[in-house]
PDB file of C-alpha atoms in Angstrom:
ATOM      1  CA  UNK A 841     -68.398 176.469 279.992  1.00 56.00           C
ATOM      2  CA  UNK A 842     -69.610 180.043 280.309  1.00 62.00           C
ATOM      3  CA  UNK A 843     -72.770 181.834 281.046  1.00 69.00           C
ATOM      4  CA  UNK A 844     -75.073 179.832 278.849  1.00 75.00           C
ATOM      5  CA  UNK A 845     -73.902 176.711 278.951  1.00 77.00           C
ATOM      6  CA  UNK A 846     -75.878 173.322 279.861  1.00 83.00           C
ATOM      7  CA  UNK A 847     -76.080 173.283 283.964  1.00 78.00           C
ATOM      8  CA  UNK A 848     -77.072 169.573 283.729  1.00 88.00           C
ATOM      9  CA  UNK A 849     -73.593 168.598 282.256  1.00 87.00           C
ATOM     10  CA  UNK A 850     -72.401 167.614 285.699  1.00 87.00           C
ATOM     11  CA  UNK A 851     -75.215 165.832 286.767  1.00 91.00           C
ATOM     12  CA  UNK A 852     -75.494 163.678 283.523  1.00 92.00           C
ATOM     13  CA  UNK A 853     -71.649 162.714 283.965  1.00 92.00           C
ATOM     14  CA  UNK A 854     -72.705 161.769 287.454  1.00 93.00           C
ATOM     15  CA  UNK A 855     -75.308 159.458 286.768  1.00 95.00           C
ATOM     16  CA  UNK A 856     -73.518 157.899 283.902  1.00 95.00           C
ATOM     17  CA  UNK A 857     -70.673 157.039 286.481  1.00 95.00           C
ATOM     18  CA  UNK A 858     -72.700 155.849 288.890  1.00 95.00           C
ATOM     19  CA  UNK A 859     -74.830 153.629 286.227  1.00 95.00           C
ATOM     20  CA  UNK A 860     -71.240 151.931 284.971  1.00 93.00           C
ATOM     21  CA  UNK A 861     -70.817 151.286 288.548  1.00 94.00           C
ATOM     22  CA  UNK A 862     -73.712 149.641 289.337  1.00 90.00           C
ATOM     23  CA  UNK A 863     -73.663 147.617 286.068  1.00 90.00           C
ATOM     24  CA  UNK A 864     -69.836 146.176 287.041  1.00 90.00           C
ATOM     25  CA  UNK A 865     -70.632 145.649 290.431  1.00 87.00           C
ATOM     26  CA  UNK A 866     -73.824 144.066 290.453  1.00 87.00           C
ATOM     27  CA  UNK A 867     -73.021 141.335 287.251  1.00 90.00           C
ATOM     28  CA  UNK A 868     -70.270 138.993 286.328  1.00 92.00           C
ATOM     29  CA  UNK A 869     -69.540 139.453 282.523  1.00 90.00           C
ATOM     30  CA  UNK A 870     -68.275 137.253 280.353  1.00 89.00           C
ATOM     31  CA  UNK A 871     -68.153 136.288 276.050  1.00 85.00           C
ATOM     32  CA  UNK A 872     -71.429 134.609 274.931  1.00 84.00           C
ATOM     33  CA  UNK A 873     -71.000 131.342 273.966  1.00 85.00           C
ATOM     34  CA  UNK A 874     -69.244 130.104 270.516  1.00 82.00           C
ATOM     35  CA  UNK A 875     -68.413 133.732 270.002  1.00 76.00           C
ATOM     36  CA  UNK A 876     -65.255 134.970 268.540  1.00 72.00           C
ATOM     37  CA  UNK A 877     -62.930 137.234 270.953  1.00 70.00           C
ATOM     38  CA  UNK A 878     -62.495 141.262 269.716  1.00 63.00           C
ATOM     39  CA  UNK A 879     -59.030 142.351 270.310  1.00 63.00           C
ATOM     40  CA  UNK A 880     -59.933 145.743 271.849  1.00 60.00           C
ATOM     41  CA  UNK A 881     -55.993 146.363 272.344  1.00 61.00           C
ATOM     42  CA  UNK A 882     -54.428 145.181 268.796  1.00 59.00           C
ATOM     43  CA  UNK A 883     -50.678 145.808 269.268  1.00 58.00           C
ATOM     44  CA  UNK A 884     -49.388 145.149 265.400  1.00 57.00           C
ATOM     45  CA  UNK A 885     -52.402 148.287 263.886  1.00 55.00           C
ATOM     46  CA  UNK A 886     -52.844 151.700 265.452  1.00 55.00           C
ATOM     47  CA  UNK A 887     -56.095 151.805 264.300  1.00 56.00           C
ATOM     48  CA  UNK A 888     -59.027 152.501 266.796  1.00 56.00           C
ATOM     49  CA  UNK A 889     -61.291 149.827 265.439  1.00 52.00           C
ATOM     50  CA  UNK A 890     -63.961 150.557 268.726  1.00 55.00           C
ATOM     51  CA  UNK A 891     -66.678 152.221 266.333  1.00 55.00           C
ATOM     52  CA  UNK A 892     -66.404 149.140 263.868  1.00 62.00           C
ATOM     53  CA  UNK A 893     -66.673 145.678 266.328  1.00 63.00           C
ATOM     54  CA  UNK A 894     -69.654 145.504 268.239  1.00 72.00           C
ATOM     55  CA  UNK A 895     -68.600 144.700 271.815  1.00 76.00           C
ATOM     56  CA  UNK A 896     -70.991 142.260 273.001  1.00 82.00           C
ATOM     57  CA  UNK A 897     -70.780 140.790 276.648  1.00 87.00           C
ATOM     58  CA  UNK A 898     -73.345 137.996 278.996  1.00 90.00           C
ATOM     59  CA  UNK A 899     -73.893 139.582 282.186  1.00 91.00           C
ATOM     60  CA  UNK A 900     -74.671 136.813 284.740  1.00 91.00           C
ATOM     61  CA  UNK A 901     -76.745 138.291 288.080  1.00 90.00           C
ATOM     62  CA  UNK A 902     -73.682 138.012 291.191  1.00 88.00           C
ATOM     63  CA  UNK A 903     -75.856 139.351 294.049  1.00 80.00           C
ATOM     64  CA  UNK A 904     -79.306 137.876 295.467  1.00 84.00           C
ATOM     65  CA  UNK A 905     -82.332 137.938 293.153  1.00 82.00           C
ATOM     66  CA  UNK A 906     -83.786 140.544 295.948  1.00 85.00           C
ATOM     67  CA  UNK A 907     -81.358 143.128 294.996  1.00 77.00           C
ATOM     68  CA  UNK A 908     -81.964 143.642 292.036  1.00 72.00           C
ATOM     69  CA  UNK A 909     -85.625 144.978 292.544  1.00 74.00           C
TER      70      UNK A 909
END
């Protein structure tokens, strides 16, 4: 990283981690409904299609309604 580089690197990975975390732990995710499924792992084409299919997910609240304030 050397002498001047950004000292909040760390930290900002951190908190991103920890975010993710939170997020996974504290909803159950699942497809909307009468949406279509995105094959994030297509087999037959090598190509990364991540940056061109939207990935969108229903988070459902899994822990009391207290937690969550």
């Amino acid at each position: 990283m050397g002498k001047r580089g950004c000292p909040a690197v760390k930290i900002g990975s951190t908190i991103t981690t920890m975010l993710l975390a939170r997020l996974l732990q504290g909803f159950t995710w699942s497809l909307p409904p009468n949406s279509i499924c995105n094959d994030l792992i297509n087999k037959s084409s090598k190509i990364n299609h991540f940056s061109s299919l939207p990935l969108v997910a229903q988070a459902k609240p899994r822990l009391a309604n207290a937690m969550y304030t």
